[in-house]
């Protein structure tokens, strides 16, 4: 049976941790882990391109398994999405994030950007509005800007329901970012309909800096497109000085990547963000 499951997984192109691949009911294992509080947030800094000042963070989920240690999200998020557990898992991640950031939020500099990855299924539920409201209620007005990252890979069909949902989210001050931009196939009218606020240029484009001229041409076209759309741009996967200079010269507003900081557990992230020596 395990061989068959593994084969099915391989055919579906879904990689998963052996814990899940060998479990007779992987979604029960995820549910157990959720109840045990094993899904925790890591924080990766988001910097302004000129000053490199930390102006926010993306929240990245990790599975802190009692025996296996830290499990990467690509090994369990696909299963969390297909089983529908991603919605309560994201809700729990937002709850933990608010609990960790709220006590120090007045020292984060105001308008601190908090990016949360949201699965398409979550955008099919009114609960998303409630989840965002609960998150924002943990803070004083203006302390944080909540930004929902929707991936371009998993195309969300805009309709009357999502129109109303995003209108309500915008009304609350929540921003929408289109993640992995350039890897999907969204049209201009699509971006307009979704009322996207930020575009996150996928790291595969940033990795083209320093490579061949044709690749650079593709990256430049993506940056030009962002400028024409008058959207704020975040480049992800910035790893070296050459990429930093290239993107800065082209007025990419915000940057994220190992050059500035890797995803960190809350205590380490906050120690740096608040510029205090680590405990
Ligand atoms: P993503 O949303 O595109 O997140 C960025 C990924 O790039 C993260 O991987 C991050 O650690 C990695 N990264 C950041 N800077 C660099 C860099 O300079 N170089 C390289 N090579 N990589 C960099 P991570 O944390 O393993 O997350 C992988 C993916 O899992 C995320 O991609 C996102 O799609 C998904 N994910 C993570 N957390 C959540 C979550 O809470 N909910 C949902 N629905 N998906 C999540
Ligand atoms: Ca993201
Ligand atoms: Ca991304
Ligand atoms: Ca990605």
Coordinates of C-alpha atoms and ligand atoms in Angstrom, one line a residue:
X1 CA 0.0 0.0 0.0
X2 CA 2.8 2.4 0.9
X3 CA 4.5 1.7 -2.5
X4 CA 1.2 2.4 -4.2
X5 CA 0.7 5.7 -2.3
X6 CA 4.2 6.7 -3.1
X7 CA 3.7 6.0 -6.7
X8 CA 0.4 7.9 -6.8
X9 CA 2.2 10.8 -5.0
X10 CA 5.0 10.8 -7.6
X11 CA 2.5 10.7 -10.4
X12 CA 0.6 13.6 -9.0
X13 CA 3.9 15.5 -8.7
X14 CA 3.3 16.0 -5.0
X15 CA 6.4 15.6 -2.8
X16 CA 5.7 14.9 0.8
X17 CA 7.6 14.2 4.0
X18 CA 8.1 10.4 4.6
X19 CA 6.1 10.9 7.8
X20 CA 3.1 11.7 5.6
X21 CA 4.0 9.4 2.8
X22 CA 4.1 6.4 5.1
X23 CA 1.1 7.3 7.3
X24 CA -2.0 5.3 6.5
X25 CA -4.0 8.5 6.9
X26 CA -1.8 11.6 6.3
X27 CA -4.6 14.1 7.0
X28 CA -5.1 12.5 10.5
X29 CA -1.4 13.1 11.2
X30 CA -1.7 16.7 10.1
X31 CA -4.8 17.2 12.3
X32 CA -2.9 15.7 15.2
X33 CA 0.0 18.0 14.6
X34 CA -2.3 21.0 14.4
X35 CA -3.9 20.2 17.7
X36 CA -0.5 19.7 19.3
X37 CA 0.5 23.2 18.1
X38 CA 3.4 21.8 15.9
X39 CA 2.9 24.3 13.1
X40 CA 4.7 27.5 13.9
X41 CA 5.6 30.8 12.2
X42 CA 9.1 31.7 11.0
X43 CA 9.7 35.3 10.0
X44 CA 11.8 36.6 7.0
X45 CA 12.5 40.3 6.9
X46 CA 11.2 42.5 4.1
X47 CA 13.4 45.5 3.4
X48 CA 13.1 48.8 1.6
X49 CA 15.5 48.7 -1.3
X50 CA 17.3 52.1 -0.7
X51 CA 17.9 51.9 3.0
X52 CA 17.7 48.2 3.6
X53 CA 15.6 49.0 6.7
X54 CA 13.4 46.2 7.9
X55 CA 9.9 47.3 7.2
X56 CA 8.1 44.0 7.7
X57 CA 8.2 40.3 7.4
X58 CA 6.7 37.3 5.5
X59 CA 5.4 34.6 7.8
X60 CA 6.5 31.2 6.6
X61 CA 5.0 28.0 8.2
X62 CA 7.2 25.3 9.7
X63 CA 6.3 22.0 11.1
X64 CA 8.2 21.5 14.4
X65 CA 7.9 17.7 14.7
X66 CA 8.7 16.3 18.1
X67 CA 11.0 13.6 16.7
X68 CA 11.8 14.7 13.1
X69 CA 12.7 18.3 13.8
X70 CA 11.8 21.1 11.5
X71 CA 9.9 20.1 8.3
X72 CA 9.9 22.4 5.3
X73 CA 6.5 23.7 4.0
X74 CA 6.7 22.2 0.5
X75 CA 6.6 18.8 2.2
X76 CA 3.3 19.3 3.9
X77 CA 1.5 22.3 2.4
X78 CA 0.3 20.5 -0.7
X79 CA -1.4 17.8 1.5
X80 CA -2.8 20.5 3.8
X81 CA -4.3 22.2 0.8
X82 CA -5.9 19.1 -0.7
X83 CA -7.3 18.0 2.6
X84 CA -8.8 21.4 3.4
X85 CA -6.7 21.6 6.7
X86 CA -4.8 24.6 5.3
X87 CA -7.6 26.9 6.4
X88 CA -7.5 26.0 10.2
X89 CA -3.7 25.8 9.9
X90 CA -3.5 29.3 8.5
X91 CA -5.9 30.6 11.1
X92 CA -3.7 29.1 13.9
X93 CA -0.6 30.6 12.3
X94 CA -2.2 34.0 12.2
X95 CA -3.3 33.6 15.9
X96 CA 0.3 32.8 16.9
X97 CA 1.7 35.6 14.8
X98 CA -0.6 38.2 16.4
X99 CA 0.3 36.8 19.9
X100 CA 4.0 37.1 19.2
X101 CA 4.0 40.5 17.5
X102 CA 1.3 42.5 19.4
X103 CA 3.3 42.9 22.6
X104 CA 6.2 44.6 20.7
X105 CA 4.2 46.2 17.9
X106 CA 4.7 49.7 19.2
X107 CA 8.5 49.2 18.8
X108 CA 8.3 48.0 15.2
X109 CA 8.1 51.4 13.7
X110 CA 4.5 51.7 12.5
X111 CA 2.8 50.2 9.5
X112 CA 4.9 47.1 9.9
X113 CA 4.1 44.9 6.9
X114 CA 3.0 41.3 7.8
X115 CA 2.7 38.9 4.8
X116 CA 0.6 35.8 5.2
X117 CA 0.4 33.1 2.5
X118 CA -3.2 32.3 1.7
X119 CA -4.4 29.2 -0.2
X120 CA -7.0 29.7 -2.9
X121 CA -9.5 27.6 -1.0
X122 CA -9.4 30.1 1.9
X123 CA -10.5 32.9 -0.6
X124 CA -13.7 30.8 -1.2
X125 CA -14.8 31.3 2.4
X126 CA -16.1 34.3 4.3
X127 CA -14.1 33.0 7.3
X128 CA -11.1 34.8 5.7
X129 CA -12.6 38.1 6.6
X130 CA -13.2 37.0 10.2
X131 CA -9.6 35.6 10.4
X132 CA -8.2 38.9 9.2
X133 CA -10.4 40.9 11.6
X134 CA -9.2 38.8 14.5
X135 CA -5.6 39.3 13.5
X136 CA -5.9 43.1 13.2
X137 CA -7.9 43.4 16.5
X138 CA -4.7 42.3 18.3
X139 CA -3.0 45.5 17.3
X140 CA -3.6 49.3 17.7
X141 CA -4.7 50.9 14.5
X142 CA -1.8 51.6 12.2
X143 CA 0.8 49.4 13.9
X144 CA 0.7 46.7 11.2
X145 CA -0.3 46.3 7.6
X146 CA -1.7 42.9 6.9
X147 CA -0.9 41.6 3.4
X148 CA -2.4 38.4 2.0
X149 CA -0.1 36.6 -0.5
X150 CA -2.0 34.7 -3.2
X151 CA 0.2 32.7 -5.5
X152 CA -0.1 33.2 -9.3
X153 CA 0.5 29.4 -9.7
X154 CA -2.9 28.6 -8.2
X155 CA -5.2 30.8 -10.2
X156 CA -8.2 32.1 -8.4
X157 CA -11.2 32.8 -10.6
X158 CA -12.6 36.2 -9.8
X159 CA -16.4 36.3 -9.4
X160 CA -19.1 38.1 -7.5
X161 CA -18.1 36.2 -4.3
X162 CA -14.3 37.1 -4.4
X163 CA -15.2 40.7 -5.6
X164 CA -17.2 41.2 -2.4
X165 CA -14.6 39.4 -0.2
X166 CA -11.7 41.5 -1.5
X167 CA -13.8 44.7 -1.2
X168 CA -14.4 43.8 2.4
X169 CA -10.8 43.1 3.0
X170 CA -9.7 46.3 1.4
X171 CA -12.3 48.2 3.5
X172 CA -10.4 46.8 6.6
X173 CA -7.1 48.0 5.2
X174 CA -5.9 44.5 4.2
X175 CA -3.6 44.4 1.2
X176 CA -3.5 41.8 -1.5
X177 CA -0.1 40.7 -3.0
X178 CA 0.2 38.4 -6.0
X179 CA 3.0 36.0 -5.1
X180 CA 5.4 34.2 -7.6
X181 CA 4.5 36.8 -10.2
X182 CA 5.7 35.8 -13.6
X183 CA 5.3 32.1 -13.1
X184 CA 1.6 31.9 -13.9
X185 CA -0.4 33.4 -16.7
X186 CA -2.5 36.2 -15.2
X187 CA -3.7 38.8 -17.7
X188 CA -3.8 42.5 -17.0
X189 CA -7.5 42.4 -16.7
X190 CA -7.1 39.7 -14.1
X191 CA -4.8 41.8 -12.0
X192 CA -7.2 44.6 -12.3
X193 CA -10.2 42.5 -11.3
X194 CA -8.4 41.1 -8.3
X195 CA -7.5 44.6 -7.1
X196 CA -3.9 43.5 -6.4
X197 CA -1.8 46.0 -4.3
X198 CA 1.6 44.4 -4.6
X199 CA 3.4 42.1 -7.0
X200 CA 6.1 39.7 -5.7
X201 CA 8.5 38.9 -8.5
X202 CA 9.4 35.3 -8.3
X203 CA 12.9 34.4 -7.2
X204 CA 13.5 32.5 -10.5
X205 CA 13.6 36.0 -12.2
X206 CA 15.9 37.5 -9.6
X207 CA 18.3 34.5 -10.1
X208 CA 18.6 35.7 -13.8
X209 CA 20.6 38.7 -12.8
X210 CA 24.2 38.0 -13.7
X211 CA 23.2 35.3 -16.2
X212 CA 22.7 35.8 -20.0
X213 CA 21.2 38.8 -21.8
X214 CA 18.0 37.1 -22.8
X215 CA 17.2 36.2 -19.2
X216 CA 17.8 39.8 -18.1
X217 CA 15.4 41.0 -20.9
X218 CA 12.7 38.8 -19.4
X219 CA 13.3 40.2 -15.9
X220 CA 13.3 43.8 -17.3
X221 CA 10.0 43.2 -19.0
X222 CA 8.5 41.9 -15.8
X223 CA 9.7 45.0 -13.9
X224 CA 8.4 47.3 -16.7
X225 CA 5.0 45.7 -16.5
X226 CA 4.9 46.3 -12.8
X227 CA 5.7 50.0 -13.3
X228 CA 3.0 50.3 -16.0
X229 CA 0.5 48.8 -13.7
X230 CA 1.5 51.3 -11.0
X231 CA 1.7 48.5 -8.5
X232 CA 4.3 48.3 -5.7
X233 CA 6.8 45.6 -6.3
X234 CA 8.6 43.2 -4.1
X235 CA 11.5 41.1 -5.4
X236 CA 12.1 37.8 -3.6
X237 CA 15.2 35.6 -3.5
X238 CA 17.8 38.4 -3.4
X239 CA 21.0 36.6 -2.5
X240 CA 23.9 38.9 -3.6
X241 CA 25.1 42.5 -4.0
X242 CA 24.8 42.4 -7.8
X243 CA 21.1 41.6 -7.6
X244 CA 20.6 44.2 -4.9
X245 CA 22.2 46.9 -7.1
X246 CA 20.4 45.8 -10.2
X247 CA 17.0 45.9 -8.6
X248 CA 17.7 49.1 -6.7
X249 CA 18.7 50.8 -10.0
X250 CA 15.3 49.8 -11.5
X251 CA 13.4 51.2 -8.6
X252 CA 12.0 47.9 -7.2
X253 CA 10.5 49.2 -3.9
X254 CA 10.9 46.2 -1.6
X255 CA 13.3 43.3 -1.4
X256 CA 13.4 40.0 0.4
X257 CA 16.1 37.3 0.4
X258 CA 19.0 35.6 2.2
X259 CA 21.2 38.7 1.6
X260 CA 19.1 40.5 4.3
X261 CA 17.9 37.6 6.4
X262 CA 16.8 34.0 6.3
X263 CA 13.5 32.9 7.8
X264 CA 14.0 33.0 11.6
X265 CA 12.1 31.8 14.6
X266 CA 10.1 34.6 16.3
X267 CA 12.6 35.2 19.2
X268 CA 15.6 35.6 16.8
X269 CA 13.6 37.7 14.3
X270 CA 12.4 40.0 17.0
X271 CA 15.8 40.4 18.6
X272 CA 17.1 41.7 15.2
X273 CA 14.0 43.7 14.3
X274 CA 14.0 45.4 17.7
X275 CA 17.8 45.8 17.5
X276 CA 18.4 44.1 20.8
X277 CA 21.1 41.5 21.6
X278 CA 19.6 38.0 21.2
X279 CA 18.6 36.5 24.5
Ligands
LIG1 P1 6.9 31.5 -1.1 O1 5.6 32.1 -0.5 O2 7.3 31.9 -2.4 O3 8.0 31.9 0.0 C1 9.4 32.2 -0.3 C2 10.3 31.0 -0.2 O4 11.6 31.3 -0.6 C3 10.4 30.5 1.3 O5 10.6 29.1 1.3 C4 11.7 31.2 1.7 O6 12.4 30.6 2.7 C5 12.5 31.1 0.4 N1 13.5 32.2 0.2 C6 13.6 33.4 0.8 N2 14.6 34.1 0.4 C7 15.4 33.3 -0.4 C8 16.6 33.4 -1.1 O7 17.3 34.5 -1.0 N3 17.0 32.4 -1.8 C9 16.3 31.2 -1.9 N4 16.8 30.2 -2.7 N5 15.1 31.0 -1.3 C10 14.7 32.1 -0.5 P2 9.9 28.2 2.3 O8 9.8 28.9 3.7 O9 10.5 26.9 2.3 O10 8.4 28.2 1.8 C11 8.1 27.5 0.5 C12 6.7 27.8 0.1 O11 5.8 27.2 0.9 C13 6.3 29.3 0.1 O12 6.8 29.9 -1.1 C14 4.8 29.2 0.1 O13 4.3 29.0 -1.2 C15 4.6 27.9 0.9 N6 4.2 28.3 2.3 C16 5.0 28.6 3.3 N7 4.3 29.0 4.4 C17 3.0 28.9 4.0 C18 1.7 29.1 4.7 O14 1.6 29.5 5.9 N8 0.6 28.9 4.0 C19 0.6 28.5 2.7 N9 -0.6 28.4 2.0 N10 1.8 28.3 2.0 C20 2.9 28.5 2.7
LIG2 CA1 4.8 34.1 -0.2
LIG3 CA1 7.0 33.7 -3.7
LIG4 CA1 7.6 30.3 -4.4

